[in-house]
Structures are given as structure tokens and as C-alpha cells.
Tab-separated table of C-alpha atoms in Angstrom:
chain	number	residue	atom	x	y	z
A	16	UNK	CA	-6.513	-16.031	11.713
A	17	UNK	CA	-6.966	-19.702	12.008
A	18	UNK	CA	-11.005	-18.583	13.523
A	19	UNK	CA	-11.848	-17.256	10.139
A	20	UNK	CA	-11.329	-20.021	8.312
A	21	UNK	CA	-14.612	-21.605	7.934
A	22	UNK	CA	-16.480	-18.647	7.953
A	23	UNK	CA	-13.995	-17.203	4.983
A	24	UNK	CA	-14.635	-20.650	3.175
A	25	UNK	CA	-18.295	-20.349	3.256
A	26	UNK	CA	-18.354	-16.655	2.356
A	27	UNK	CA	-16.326	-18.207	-0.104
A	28	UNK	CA	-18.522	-20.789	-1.180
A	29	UNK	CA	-21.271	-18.093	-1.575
A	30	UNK	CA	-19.726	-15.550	-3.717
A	31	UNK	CA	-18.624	-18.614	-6.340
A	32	UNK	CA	-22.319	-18.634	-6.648
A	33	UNK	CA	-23.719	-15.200	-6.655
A	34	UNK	CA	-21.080	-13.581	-8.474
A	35	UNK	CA	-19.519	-13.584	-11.598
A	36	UNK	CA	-17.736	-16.729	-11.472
A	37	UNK	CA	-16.337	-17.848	-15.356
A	38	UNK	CA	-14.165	-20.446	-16.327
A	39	UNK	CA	-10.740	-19.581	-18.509
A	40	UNK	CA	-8.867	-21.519	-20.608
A	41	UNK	CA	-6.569	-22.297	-17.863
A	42	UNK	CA	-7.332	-23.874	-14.620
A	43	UNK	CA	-8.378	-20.855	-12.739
A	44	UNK	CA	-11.741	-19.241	-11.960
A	45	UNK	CA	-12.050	-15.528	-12.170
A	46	UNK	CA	-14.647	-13.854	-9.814
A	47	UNK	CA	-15.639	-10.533	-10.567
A	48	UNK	CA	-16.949	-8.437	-7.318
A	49	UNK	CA	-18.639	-5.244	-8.106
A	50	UNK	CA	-18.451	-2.843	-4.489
A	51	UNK	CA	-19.986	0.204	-3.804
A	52	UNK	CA	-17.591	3.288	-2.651
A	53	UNK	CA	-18.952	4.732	0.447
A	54	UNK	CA	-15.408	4.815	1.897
A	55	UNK	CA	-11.957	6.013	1.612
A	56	UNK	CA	-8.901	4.423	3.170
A	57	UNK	CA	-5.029	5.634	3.012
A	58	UNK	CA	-2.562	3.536	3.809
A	59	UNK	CA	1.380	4.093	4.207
A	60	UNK	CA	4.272	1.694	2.918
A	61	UNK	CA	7.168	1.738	1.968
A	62	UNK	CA	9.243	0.886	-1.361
A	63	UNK	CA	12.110	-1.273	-0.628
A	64	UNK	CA	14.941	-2.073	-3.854
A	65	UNK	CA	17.087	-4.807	-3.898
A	66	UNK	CA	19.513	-6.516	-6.629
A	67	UNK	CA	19.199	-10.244	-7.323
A	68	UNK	CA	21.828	-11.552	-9.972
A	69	UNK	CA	21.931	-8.067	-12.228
A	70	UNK	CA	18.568	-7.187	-11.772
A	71	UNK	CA	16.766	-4.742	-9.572
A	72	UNK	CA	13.477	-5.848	-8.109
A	73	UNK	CA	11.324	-3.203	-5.522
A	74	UNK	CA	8.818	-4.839	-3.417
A	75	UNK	CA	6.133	-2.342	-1.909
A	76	UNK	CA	5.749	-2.798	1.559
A	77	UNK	CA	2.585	-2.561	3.584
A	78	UNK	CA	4.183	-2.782	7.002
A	79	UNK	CA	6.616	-0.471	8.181
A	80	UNK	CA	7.809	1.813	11.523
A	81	UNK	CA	6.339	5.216	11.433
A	82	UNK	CA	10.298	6.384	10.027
A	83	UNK	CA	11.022	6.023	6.313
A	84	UNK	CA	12.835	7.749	3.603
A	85	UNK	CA	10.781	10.107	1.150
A	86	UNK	CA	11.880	8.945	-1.475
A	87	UNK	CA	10.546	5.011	-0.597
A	88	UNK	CA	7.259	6.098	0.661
A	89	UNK	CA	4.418	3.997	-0.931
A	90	UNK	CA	0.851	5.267	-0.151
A	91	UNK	CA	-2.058	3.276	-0.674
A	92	UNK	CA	-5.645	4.241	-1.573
A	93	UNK	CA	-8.146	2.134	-1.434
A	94	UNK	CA	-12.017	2.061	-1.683
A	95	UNK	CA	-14.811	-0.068	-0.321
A	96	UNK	CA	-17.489	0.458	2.062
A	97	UNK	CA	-17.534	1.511	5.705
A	98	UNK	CA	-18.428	-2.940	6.428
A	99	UNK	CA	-14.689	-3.511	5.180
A	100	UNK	CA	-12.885	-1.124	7.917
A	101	UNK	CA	-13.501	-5.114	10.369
A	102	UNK	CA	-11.717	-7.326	7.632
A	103	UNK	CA	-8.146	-4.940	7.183
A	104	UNK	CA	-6.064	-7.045	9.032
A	105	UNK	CA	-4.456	-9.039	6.070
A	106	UNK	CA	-2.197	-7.426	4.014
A	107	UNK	CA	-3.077	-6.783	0.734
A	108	UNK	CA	-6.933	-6.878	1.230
A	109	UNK	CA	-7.570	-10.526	-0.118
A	110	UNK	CA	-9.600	-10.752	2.393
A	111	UNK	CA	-11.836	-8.335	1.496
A	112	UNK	CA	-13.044	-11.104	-1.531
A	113	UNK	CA	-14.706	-13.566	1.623
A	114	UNK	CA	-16.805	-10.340	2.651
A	115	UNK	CA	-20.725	-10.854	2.774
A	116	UNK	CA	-21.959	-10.139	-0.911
A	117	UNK	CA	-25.282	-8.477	0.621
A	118	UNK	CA	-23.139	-5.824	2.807
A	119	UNK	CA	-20.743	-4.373	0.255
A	120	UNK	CA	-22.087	-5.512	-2.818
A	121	UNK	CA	-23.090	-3.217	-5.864
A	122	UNK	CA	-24.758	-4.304	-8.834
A	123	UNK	CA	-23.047	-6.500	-11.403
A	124	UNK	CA	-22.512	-5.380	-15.248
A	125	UNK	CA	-21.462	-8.460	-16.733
A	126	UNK	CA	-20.561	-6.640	-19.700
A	127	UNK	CA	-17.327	-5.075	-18.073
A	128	UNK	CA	-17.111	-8.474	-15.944
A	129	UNK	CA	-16.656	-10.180	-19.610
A	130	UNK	CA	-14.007	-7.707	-20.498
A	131	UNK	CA	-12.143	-7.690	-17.533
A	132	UNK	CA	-11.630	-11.517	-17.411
A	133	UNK	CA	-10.905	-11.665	-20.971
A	134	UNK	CA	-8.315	-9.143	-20.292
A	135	UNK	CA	-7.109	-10.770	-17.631
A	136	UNK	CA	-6.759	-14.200	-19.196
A	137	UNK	CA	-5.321	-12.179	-22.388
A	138	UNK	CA	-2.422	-10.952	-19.686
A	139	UNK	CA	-1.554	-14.492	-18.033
A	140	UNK	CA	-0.805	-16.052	-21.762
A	141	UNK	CA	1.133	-13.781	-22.084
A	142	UNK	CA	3.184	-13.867	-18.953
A	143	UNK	CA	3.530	-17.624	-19.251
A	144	UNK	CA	4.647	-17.658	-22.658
A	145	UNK	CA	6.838	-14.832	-21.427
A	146	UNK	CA	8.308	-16.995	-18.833
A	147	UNK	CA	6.741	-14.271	-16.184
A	148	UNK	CA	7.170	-14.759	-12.179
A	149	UNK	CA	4.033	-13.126	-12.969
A	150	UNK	CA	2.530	-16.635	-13.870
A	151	UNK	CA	-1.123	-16.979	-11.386
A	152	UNK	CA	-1.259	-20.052	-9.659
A	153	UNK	CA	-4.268	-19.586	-7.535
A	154	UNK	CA	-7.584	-21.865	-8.971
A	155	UNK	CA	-9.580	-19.125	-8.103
A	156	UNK	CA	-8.707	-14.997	-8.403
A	157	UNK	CA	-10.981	-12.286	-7.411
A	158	UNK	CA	-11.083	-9.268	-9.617
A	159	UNK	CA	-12.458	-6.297	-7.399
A	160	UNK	CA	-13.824	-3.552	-9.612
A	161	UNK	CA	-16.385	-0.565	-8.066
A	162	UNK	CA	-19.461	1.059	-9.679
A	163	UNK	CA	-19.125	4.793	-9.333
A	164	UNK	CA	-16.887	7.624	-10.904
A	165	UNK	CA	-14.176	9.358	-9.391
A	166	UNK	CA	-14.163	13.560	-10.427
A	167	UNK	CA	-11.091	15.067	-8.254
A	168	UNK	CA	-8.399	13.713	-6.243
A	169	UNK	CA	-6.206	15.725	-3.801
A	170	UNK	CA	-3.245	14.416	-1.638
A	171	UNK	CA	-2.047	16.990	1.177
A	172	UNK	CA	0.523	16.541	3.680
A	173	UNK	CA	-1.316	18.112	7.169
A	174	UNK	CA	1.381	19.485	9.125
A	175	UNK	CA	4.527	20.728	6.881
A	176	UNK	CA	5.216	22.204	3.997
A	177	UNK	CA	6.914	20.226	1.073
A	178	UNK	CA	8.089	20.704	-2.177
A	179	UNK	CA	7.549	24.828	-0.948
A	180	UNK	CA	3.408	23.847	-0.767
A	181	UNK	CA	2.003	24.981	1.935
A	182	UNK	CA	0.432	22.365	4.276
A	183	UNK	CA	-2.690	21.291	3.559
A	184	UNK	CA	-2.441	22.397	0.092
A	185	UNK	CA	-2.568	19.384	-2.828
A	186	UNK	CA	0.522	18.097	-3.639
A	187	UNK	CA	-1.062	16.290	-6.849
A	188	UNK	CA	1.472	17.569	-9.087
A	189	UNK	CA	4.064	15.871	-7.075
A	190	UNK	CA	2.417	12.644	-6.995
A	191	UNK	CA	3.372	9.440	-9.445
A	192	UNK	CA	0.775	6.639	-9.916
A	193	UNK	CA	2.865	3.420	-9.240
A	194	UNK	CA	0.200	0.660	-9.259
A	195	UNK	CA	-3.752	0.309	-10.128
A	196	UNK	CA	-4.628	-3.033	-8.320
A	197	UNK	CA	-6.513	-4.284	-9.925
A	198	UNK	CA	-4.751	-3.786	-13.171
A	199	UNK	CA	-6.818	-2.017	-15.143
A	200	UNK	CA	-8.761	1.241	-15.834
A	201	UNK	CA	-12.264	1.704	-16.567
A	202	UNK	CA	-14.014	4.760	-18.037
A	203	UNK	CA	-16.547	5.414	-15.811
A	204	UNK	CA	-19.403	7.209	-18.504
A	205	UNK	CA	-19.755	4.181	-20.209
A	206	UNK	CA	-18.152	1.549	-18.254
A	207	UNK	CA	-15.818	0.291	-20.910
A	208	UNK	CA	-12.043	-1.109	-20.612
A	209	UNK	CA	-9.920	1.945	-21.552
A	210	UNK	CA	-6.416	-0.034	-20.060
A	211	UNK	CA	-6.460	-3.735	-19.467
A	212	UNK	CA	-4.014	-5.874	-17.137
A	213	UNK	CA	-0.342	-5.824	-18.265
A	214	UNK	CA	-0.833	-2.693	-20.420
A	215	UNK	CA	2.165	-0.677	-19.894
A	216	UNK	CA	1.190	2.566	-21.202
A	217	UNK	CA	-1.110	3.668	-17.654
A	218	UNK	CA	-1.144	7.161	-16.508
A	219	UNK	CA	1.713	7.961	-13.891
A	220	UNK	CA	0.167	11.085	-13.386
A	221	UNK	CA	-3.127	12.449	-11.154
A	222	UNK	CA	-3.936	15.012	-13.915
A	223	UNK	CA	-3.707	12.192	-16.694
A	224	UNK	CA	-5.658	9.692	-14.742
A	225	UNK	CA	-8.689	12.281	-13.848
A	226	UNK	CA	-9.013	13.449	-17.726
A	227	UNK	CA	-9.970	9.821	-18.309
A	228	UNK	CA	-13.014	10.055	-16.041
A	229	UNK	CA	-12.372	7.079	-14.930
A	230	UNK	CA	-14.465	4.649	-12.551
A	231	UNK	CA	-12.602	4.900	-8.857
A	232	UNK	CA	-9.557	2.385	-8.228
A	233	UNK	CA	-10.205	-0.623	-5.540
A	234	UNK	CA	-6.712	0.335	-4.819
A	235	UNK	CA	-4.511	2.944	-5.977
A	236	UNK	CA	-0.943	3.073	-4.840
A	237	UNK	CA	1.549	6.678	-5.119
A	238	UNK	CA	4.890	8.101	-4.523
A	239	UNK	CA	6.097	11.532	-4.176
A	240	UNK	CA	8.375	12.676	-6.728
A	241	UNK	CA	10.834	15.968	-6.541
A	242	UNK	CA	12.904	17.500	-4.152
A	243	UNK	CA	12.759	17.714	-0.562
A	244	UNK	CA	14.547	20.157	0.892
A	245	UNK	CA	13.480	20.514	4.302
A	246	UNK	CA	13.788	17.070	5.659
A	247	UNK	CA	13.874	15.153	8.346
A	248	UNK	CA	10.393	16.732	9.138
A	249	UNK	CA	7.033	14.688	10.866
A	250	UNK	CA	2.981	14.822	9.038
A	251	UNK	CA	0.347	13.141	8.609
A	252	UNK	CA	-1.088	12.727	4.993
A	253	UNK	CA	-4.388	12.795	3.636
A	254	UNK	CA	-6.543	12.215	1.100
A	255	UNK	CA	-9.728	13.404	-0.432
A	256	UNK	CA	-11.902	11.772	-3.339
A	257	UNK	CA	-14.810	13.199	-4.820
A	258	UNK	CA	-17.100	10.952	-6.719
A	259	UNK	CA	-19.629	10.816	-9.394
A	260	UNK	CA	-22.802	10.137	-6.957
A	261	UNK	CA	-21.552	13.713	-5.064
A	262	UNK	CA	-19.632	11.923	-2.565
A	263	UNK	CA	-16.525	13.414	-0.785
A	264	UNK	CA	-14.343	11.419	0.622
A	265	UNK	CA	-11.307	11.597	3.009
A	266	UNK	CA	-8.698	9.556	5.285
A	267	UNK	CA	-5.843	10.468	7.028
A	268	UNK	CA	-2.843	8.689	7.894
A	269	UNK	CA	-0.890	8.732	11.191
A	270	UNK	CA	2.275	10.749	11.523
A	271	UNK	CA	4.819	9.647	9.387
A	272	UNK	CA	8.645	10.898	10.103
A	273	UNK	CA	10.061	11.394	7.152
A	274	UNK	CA	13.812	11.343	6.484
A	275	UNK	CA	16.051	11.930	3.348
């Protein structure tokens, strides 16, 4: 890690100066980074709860054994180009901000960039005079955001059935939208905000998400929801998204046991 350092400060430097770097009221810097989608990536976790003086907190986790409950299974989605698949090995994809603008780069609309930072500076006011753990801290955030529509969206487990679906067939109306990372959703016809960050109100559903027509997630994160009654059972998931440029594309995870 400590090798990429200089190079990551650099890129760093760079993309302060070719994107869209504005200054909020606070003492951060939001960069926008438009990306092209050329490439699909799904990612397992898992969803762990824990109770901290009353309250119940659940962390999503991007690291686990290839064993996990059904019920805590967090997948992840995310989009870039094929010039990320070198820079995944920090969690969370941060690092994906100190990649070269020239290799993964799309082109800005600084329209949306306006919208999205005023959204997002909208959010932290209120979080801080909310007293939010939410509060950002970092003098400069990234907001990732891509260029290019997204028309279907099918989850499958490979290799078993569940919920009675056969294998290989979409599970979509089993699957819950738990996270949009960034925060936000985009309509991707005209490119306008249609949910900014810390509205609540967010489809939970695939269905509700796709009648938006909505420009394709950096990263979007899901859980299965119903029952499962033939468990403990072993597959591999995977995904497939279409896009507005006539793009299909797919991942697959590795084989995930999964237990009740």
C-alpha cells in the first residue's frame, strides 16, 4: 500500500485540476468524477447487527469467508471500466478516485456536477446540525457519478434454486436495494437529480428503481428478502446490466455457502 502513495497523491493532484473541483461552505472540496460503464463488477458481503447502548447499528461488510447466513448477505454492484479491475484492492473503492482521468474518464456535465454538490452540502448541514456520526471530515470527497443509462437488471443465483426459482432464473423480485453509493439517483433522459443524498424516500425495490430510468449506480448494494427453505445449499451469483448505449453486462461471484 505504502508504494502507491505518491503515485495516488499525484493522480490526486491531477484530478483537483481537471475535474470538477468546487469549494462548499464548509472546509471540504467536492470532486465530481464522471466514468464511463464498460464494466460490471459483483461483489459479496455480509451484513453484520450489533447493539450499542439501546440502539442497533448494521455495518456492511466487504470481507468475509465464503460461509454466511442468507439473511446477512450484502451484494455489491458496482460499475466502472475494465482499467479499474488493477485498483480493487481497497475496500470500498476510494481508490478508484486516484485513477488516471484519461483512462476511465467520461465527459463532465457540470450541470448535474452543480446539483450533486449542492445536494451534498444540503445533506452535511443537515447531519451536523443533526448531531449525525454522519458528519464528513475529509477536506476533500469524491463524488463518483457515470454517464450512461441503465434499462434492465437481473440477479440469478447459478447453481440452486431459491425462493422455488429455478436457477439461473432472476430473482429481482426477491431483491431489496439497501444502499446507492453514492447517495443519490439520477434520471438518466435528462440527467437531472430525481433523489439527492440523505433523501429517505429511495426505491428498495429493482422494479421501482428501473421505472425511473435512471443513470447506472457507481455502486449499488442488495439483499435477498423471503424465505429460504432449502438451506444450507452452495452458488454462485450473478449479475447482468443492460445499458442505454446497448451494452450488456455481467459478473459472477464465487461460490458462496449459504446457511440459515
Amino acid at each position: 500500500m505504502k508504494s502507491i502513495i505518491l503515485p495516488c497523491l499525484i493522480c490526486l493532484i491531477m484530478l483537483l485540476m481537471l475535474c470538477c473541483e468546487k469549494e462548499t461552505t464548509s472546509d471540504t472540496i467536492v470532486v465530481c468524477v464522471p466514468r464511463s460503464t464498460t464494466q460490471v463488477w459483483l461483489f459479496p458481503g455480509q451484513l453484520v447487527t450489533s447493539t450499542y447502548q439501546g440502539n442497533t447499528f448494521v455495518e456492511k461488510k466487504t470481507n468475509f469467508s465464503d460461509t454466511v447466513k442468507v439473511d446477512e448477505l450484502l451484494l455489491a454492484v458496482s460499475t466502472g471500466t475494465t482499467n479499474l479491475l488493477s485498483l480493487f484492492g481497497d475496500e470500498g473503492r476510494f481508490i478508484e478516485f486516484f485513477a488516471p482521468e484519461e483512462e476511465v474518464g467520461a465527459s463532465a456535465n457540470k450541470t448535474l456536477e452543480q446539483a450533486l454538490v449542492d445536494s451534498y452540502e444540503s445533506y452535511m448541514k443537515r447531519s451536523q446540525k443533526e448531531g449525525s456520526s454522519s458528519k464528513q471530515k475529509d477536506n476533500v470527497v469524491p463524488i463518483e457519478y457515470r454517464r450512461t443509462g441503465v434499462t434492465a437488471f437481473n440477479l440469478v443465483a447459478l447453481d440452486a434454486p431459491l425462493f422455488d426459482i429455478p436457477a439461473g432464473a432472476t430473482l429481482n423480485d426477491h431483491v431489496e436495494i439497501v444502499g446507492y453509493f453514492p447517495d443519490y439517483i439520477v434520471d438518466a433522459r435528462n440527467e437531472l437529480l430525481l433523489y439527492g443524498f440523505g433523501d429517505v424516500e429511495k426505491p428498495t425495490t429493482v422494479q421501482q428503481w428501473l421505472a425511473l430510468k435512471p443513470l447506472v449506480q457507481p455502486t449499488l448494494q442488495v439483499k435477498l428478502t423471503g424465505s429460504f427453505p432449502l438451506l444450507p445449499l452452495d452458488t454462485r451469483f450473478a449479475v447482468t446490466l443492460e445499458t442505454t448505449e446497448g451494452m450488456v453486462l455481467s459478473d459472477t461471484t464465487q461460490t458462496i455457502h449459504l446457511l440459515n
